[in-house]
PDB file of C-alpha atoms in Angstrom:
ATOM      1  CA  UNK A   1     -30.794  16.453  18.426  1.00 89.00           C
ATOM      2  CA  UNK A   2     -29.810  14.434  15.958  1.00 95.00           C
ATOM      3  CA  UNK A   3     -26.752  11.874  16.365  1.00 98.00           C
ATOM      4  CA  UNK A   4     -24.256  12.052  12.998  1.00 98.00           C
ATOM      5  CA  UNK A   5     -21.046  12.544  12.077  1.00 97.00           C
ATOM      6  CA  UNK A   6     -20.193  16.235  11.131  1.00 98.00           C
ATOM      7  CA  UNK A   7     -16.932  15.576   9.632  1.00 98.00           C
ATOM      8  CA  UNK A   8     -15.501  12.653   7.356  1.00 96.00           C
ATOM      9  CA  UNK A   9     -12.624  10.419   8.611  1.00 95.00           C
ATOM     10  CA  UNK A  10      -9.408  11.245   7.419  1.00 96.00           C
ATOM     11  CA  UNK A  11      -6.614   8.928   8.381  1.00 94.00           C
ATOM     12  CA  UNK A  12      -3.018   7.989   7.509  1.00 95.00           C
ATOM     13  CA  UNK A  13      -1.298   4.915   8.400  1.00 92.00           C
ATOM     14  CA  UNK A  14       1.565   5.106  10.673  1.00 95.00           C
ATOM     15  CA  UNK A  15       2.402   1.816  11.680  1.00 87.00           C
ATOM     16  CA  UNK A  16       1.142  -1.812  11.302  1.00 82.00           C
ATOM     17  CA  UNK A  17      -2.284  -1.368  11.706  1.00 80.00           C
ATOM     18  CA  UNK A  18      -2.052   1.814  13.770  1.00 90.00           C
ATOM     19  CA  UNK A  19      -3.588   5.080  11.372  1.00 90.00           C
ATOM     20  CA  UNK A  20      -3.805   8.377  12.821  1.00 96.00           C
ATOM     21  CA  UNK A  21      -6.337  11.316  12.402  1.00 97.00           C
ATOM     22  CA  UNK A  22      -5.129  13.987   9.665  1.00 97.00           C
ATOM     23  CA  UNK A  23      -8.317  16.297  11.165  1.00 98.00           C
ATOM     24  CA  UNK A  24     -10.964  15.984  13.754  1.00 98.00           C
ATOM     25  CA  UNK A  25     -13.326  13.464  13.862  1.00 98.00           C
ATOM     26  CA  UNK A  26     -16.566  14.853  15.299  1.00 98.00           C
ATOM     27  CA  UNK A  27     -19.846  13.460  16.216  1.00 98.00           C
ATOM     28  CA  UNK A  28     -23.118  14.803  17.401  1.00 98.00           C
ATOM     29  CA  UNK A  29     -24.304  12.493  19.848  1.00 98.00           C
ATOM     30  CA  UNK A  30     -28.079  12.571  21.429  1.00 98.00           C
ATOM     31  CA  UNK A  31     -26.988   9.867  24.021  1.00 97.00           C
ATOM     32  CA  UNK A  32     -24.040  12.350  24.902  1.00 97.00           C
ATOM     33  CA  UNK A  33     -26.248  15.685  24.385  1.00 97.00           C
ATOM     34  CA  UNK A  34     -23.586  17.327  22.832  1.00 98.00           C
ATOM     35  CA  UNK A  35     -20.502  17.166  20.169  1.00 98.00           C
ATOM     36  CA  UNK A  36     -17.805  14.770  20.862  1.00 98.00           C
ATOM     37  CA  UNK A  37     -14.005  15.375  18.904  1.00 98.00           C
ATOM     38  CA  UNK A  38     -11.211  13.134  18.502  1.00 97.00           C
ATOM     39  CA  UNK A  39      -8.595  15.493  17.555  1.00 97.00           C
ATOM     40  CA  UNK A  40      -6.394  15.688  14.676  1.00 98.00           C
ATOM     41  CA  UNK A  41      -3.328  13.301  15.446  1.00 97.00           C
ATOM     42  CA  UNK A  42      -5.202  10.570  17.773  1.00 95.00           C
ATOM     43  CA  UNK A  43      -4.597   7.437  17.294  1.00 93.00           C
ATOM     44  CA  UNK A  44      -6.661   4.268  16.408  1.00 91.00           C
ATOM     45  CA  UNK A  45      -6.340   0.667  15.475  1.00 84.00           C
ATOM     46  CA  UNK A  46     -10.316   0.784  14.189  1.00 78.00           C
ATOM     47  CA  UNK A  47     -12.148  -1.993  15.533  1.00 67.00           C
ATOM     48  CA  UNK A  48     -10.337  -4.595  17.047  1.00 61.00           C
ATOM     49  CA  UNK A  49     -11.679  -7.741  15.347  1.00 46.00           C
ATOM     50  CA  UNK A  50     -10.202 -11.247  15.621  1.00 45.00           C
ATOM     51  CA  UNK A  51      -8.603 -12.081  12.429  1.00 42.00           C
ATOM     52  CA  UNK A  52      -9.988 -15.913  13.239  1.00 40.00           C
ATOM     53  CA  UNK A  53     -11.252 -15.662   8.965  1.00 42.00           C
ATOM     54  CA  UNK A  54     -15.212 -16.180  10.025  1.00 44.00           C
ATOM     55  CA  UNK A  55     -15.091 -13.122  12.309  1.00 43.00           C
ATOM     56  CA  UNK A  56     -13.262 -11.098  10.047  1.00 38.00           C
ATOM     57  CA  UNK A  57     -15.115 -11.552   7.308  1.00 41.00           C
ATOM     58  CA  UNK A  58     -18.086 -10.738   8.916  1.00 44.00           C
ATOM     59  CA  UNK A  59     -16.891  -7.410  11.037  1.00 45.00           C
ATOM     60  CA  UNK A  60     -13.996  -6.504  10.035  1.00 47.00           C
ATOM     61  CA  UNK A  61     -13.642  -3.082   8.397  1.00 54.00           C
ATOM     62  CA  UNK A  62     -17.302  -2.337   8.726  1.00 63.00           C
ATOM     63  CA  UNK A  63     -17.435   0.517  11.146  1.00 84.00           C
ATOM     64  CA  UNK A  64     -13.943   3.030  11.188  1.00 88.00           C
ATOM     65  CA  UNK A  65     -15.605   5.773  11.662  1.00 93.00           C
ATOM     66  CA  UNK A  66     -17.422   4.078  14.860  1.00 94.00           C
ATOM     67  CA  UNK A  67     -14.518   2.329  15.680  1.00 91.00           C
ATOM     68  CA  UNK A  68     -12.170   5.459  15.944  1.00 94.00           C
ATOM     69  CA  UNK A  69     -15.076   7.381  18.261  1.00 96.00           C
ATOM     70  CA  UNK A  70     -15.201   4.439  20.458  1.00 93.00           C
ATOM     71  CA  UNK A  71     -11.397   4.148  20.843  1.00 92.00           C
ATOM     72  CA  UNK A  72     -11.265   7.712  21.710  1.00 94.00           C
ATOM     73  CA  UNK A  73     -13.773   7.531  24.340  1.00 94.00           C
ATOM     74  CA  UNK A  74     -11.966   4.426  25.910  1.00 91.00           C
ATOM     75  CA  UNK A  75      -8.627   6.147  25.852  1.00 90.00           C
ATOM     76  CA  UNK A  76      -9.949   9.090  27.211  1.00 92.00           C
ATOM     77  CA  UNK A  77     -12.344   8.040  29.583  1.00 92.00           C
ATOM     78  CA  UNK A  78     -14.630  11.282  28.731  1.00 94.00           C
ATOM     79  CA  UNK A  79     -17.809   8.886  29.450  1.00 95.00           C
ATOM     80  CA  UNK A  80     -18.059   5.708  31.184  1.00 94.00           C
ATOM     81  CA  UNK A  81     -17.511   2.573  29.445  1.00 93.00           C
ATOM     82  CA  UNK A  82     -21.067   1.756  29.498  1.00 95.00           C
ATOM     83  CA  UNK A  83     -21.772   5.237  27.913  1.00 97.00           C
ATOM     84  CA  UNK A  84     -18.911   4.912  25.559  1.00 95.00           C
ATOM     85  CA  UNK A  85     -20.573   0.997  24.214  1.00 95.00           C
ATOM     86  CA  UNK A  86     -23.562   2.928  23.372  1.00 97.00           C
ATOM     87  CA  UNK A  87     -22.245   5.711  21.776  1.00 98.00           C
ATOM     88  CA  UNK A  88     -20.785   3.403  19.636  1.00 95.00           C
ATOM     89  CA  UNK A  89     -23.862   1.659  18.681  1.00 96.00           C
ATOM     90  CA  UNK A  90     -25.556   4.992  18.530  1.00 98.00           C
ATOM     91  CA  UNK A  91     -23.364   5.820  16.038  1.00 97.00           C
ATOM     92  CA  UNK A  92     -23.580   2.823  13.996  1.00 95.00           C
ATOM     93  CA  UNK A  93     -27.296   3.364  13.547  1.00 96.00           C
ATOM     94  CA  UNK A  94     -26.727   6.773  12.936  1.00 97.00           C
ATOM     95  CA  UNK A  95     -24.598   5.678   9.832  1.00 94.00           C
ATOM     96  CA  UNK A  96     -26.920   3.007   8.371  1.00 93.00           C
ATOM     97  CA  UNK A  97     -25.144  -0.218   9.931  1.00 91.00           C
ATOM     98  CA  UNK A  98     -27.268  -3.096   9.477  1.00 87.00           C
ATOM     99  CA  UNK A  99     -28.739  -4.270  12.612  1.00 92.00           C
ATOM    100  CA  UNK A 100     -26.805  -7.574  12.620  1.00 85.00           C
ATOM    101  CA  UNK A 101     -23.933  -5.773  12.330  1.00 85.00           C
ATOM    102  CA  UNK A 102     -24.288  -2.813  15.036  1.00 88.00           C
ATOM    103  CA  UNK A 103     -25.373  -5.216  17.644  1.00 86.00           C
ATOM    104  CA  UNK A 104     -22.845  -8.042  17.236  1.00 85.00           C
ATOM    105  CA  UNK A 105     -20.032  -5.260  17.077  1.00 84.00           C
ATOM    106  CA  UNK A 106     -22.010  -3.840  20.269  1.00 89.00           C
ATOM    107  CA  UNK A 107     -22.659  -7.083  22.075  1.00 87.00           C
ATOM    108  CA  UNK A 108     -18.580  -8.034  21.324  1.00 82.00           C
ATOM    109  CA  UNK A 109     -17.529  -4.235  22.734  1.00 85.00           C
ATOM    110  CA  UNK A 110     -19.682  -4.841  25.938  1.00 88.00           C
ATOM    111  CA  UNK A 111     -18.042  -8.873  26.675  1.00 85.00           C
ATOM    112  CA  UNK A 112     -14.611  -7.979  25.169  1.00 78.00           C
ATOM    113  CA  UNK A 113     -14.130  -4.175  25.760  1.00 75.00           C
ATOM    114  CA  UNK A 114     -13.436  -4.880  29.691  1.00 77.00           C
ATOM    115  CA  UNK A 115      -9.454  -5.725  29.185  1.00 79.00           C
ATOM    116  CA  UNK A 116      -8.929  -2.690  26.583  1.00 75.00           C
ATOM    117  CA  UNK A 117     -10.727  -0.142  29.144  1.00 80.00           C
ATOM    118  CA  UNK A 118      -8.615  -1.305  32.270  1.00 82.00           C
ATOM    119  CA  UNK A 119      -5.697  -1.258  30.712  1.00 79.00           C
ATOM    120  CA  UNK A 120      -5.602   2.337  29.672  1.00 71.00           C
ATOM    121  CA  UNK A 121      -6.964   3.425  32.769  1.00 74.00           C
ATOM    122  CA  UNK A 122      -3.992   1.353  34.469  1.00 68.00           C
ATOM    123  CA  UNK A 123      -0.766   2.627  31.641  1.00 63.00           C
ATOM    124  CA  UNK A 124      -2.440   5.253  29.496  1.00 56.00           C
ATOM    125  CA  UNK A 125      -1.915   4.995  25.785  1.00 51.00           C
ATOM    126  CA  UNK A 126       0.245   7.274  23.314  1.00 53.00           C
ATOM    127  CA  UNK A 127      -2.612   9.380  22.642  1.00 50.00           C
ATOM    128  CA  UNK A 128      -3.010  10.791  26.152  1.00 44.00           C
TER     129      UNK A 128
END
């Protein structure tokens, strides 16, 4: 099986720096051995880059499409975080990311990610 994206990202901003899905978002994941969907209406803030200027000039908005699958697997919690890290470098490489870029963006998910995955396991988050 072949990890891609089956559909293109379409998104509409709905608050300061908050855009939500105007369709599904679906990926074909061989990590996942199957199709994963963020549906129409979920919300994402992309990746979550530091806006310190070196860091954002580097990562920042560089991977949406990767960035809204791997908020939806946090938020949902259909995969382990673990799982969800590499499904998001998975996909990266599955869209052509350069290497520097997929595995800083992974390596930053897998130190930083922690605090984002707790708390929506401990409050939830408007998507649920």
């Amino acid at each position: 099986m072949e990890s891609k994206f089956l559909t293109e990202l379409a998104v509409q901003e709905v608050g300061e720096g908050t855009w939500q899905l105007l369709g599904d978002l679906k990926y074909q994941s061989e990590l996942f051995n199957g199709i994963i969907v963020a549906p129409v209406g979920f919300l994402t803030d992309f990746a979550s880059v530091p806006r310190v200027p070196i860091a954002y000039t580097a990562f920042g908005d560089r991977a949406h499409r990767e960035s809204t699958l791997h908020d939806f697997l946090y938020f949902t919690a259909l995969v382990s975080k673990v799982m969800a890290d590499k499904i998001f470098l998975e996909a990266m490489k599955a869209r052509n990311k350069q290497f520097w870029v997929r595995w800083s963006m992974y390596i930053g998910v897998r130190v930083g990610g922690s605090k984002a995955w707790n708390e929506h396991r401990k409050q939830g988050h408007p998507n649920s």
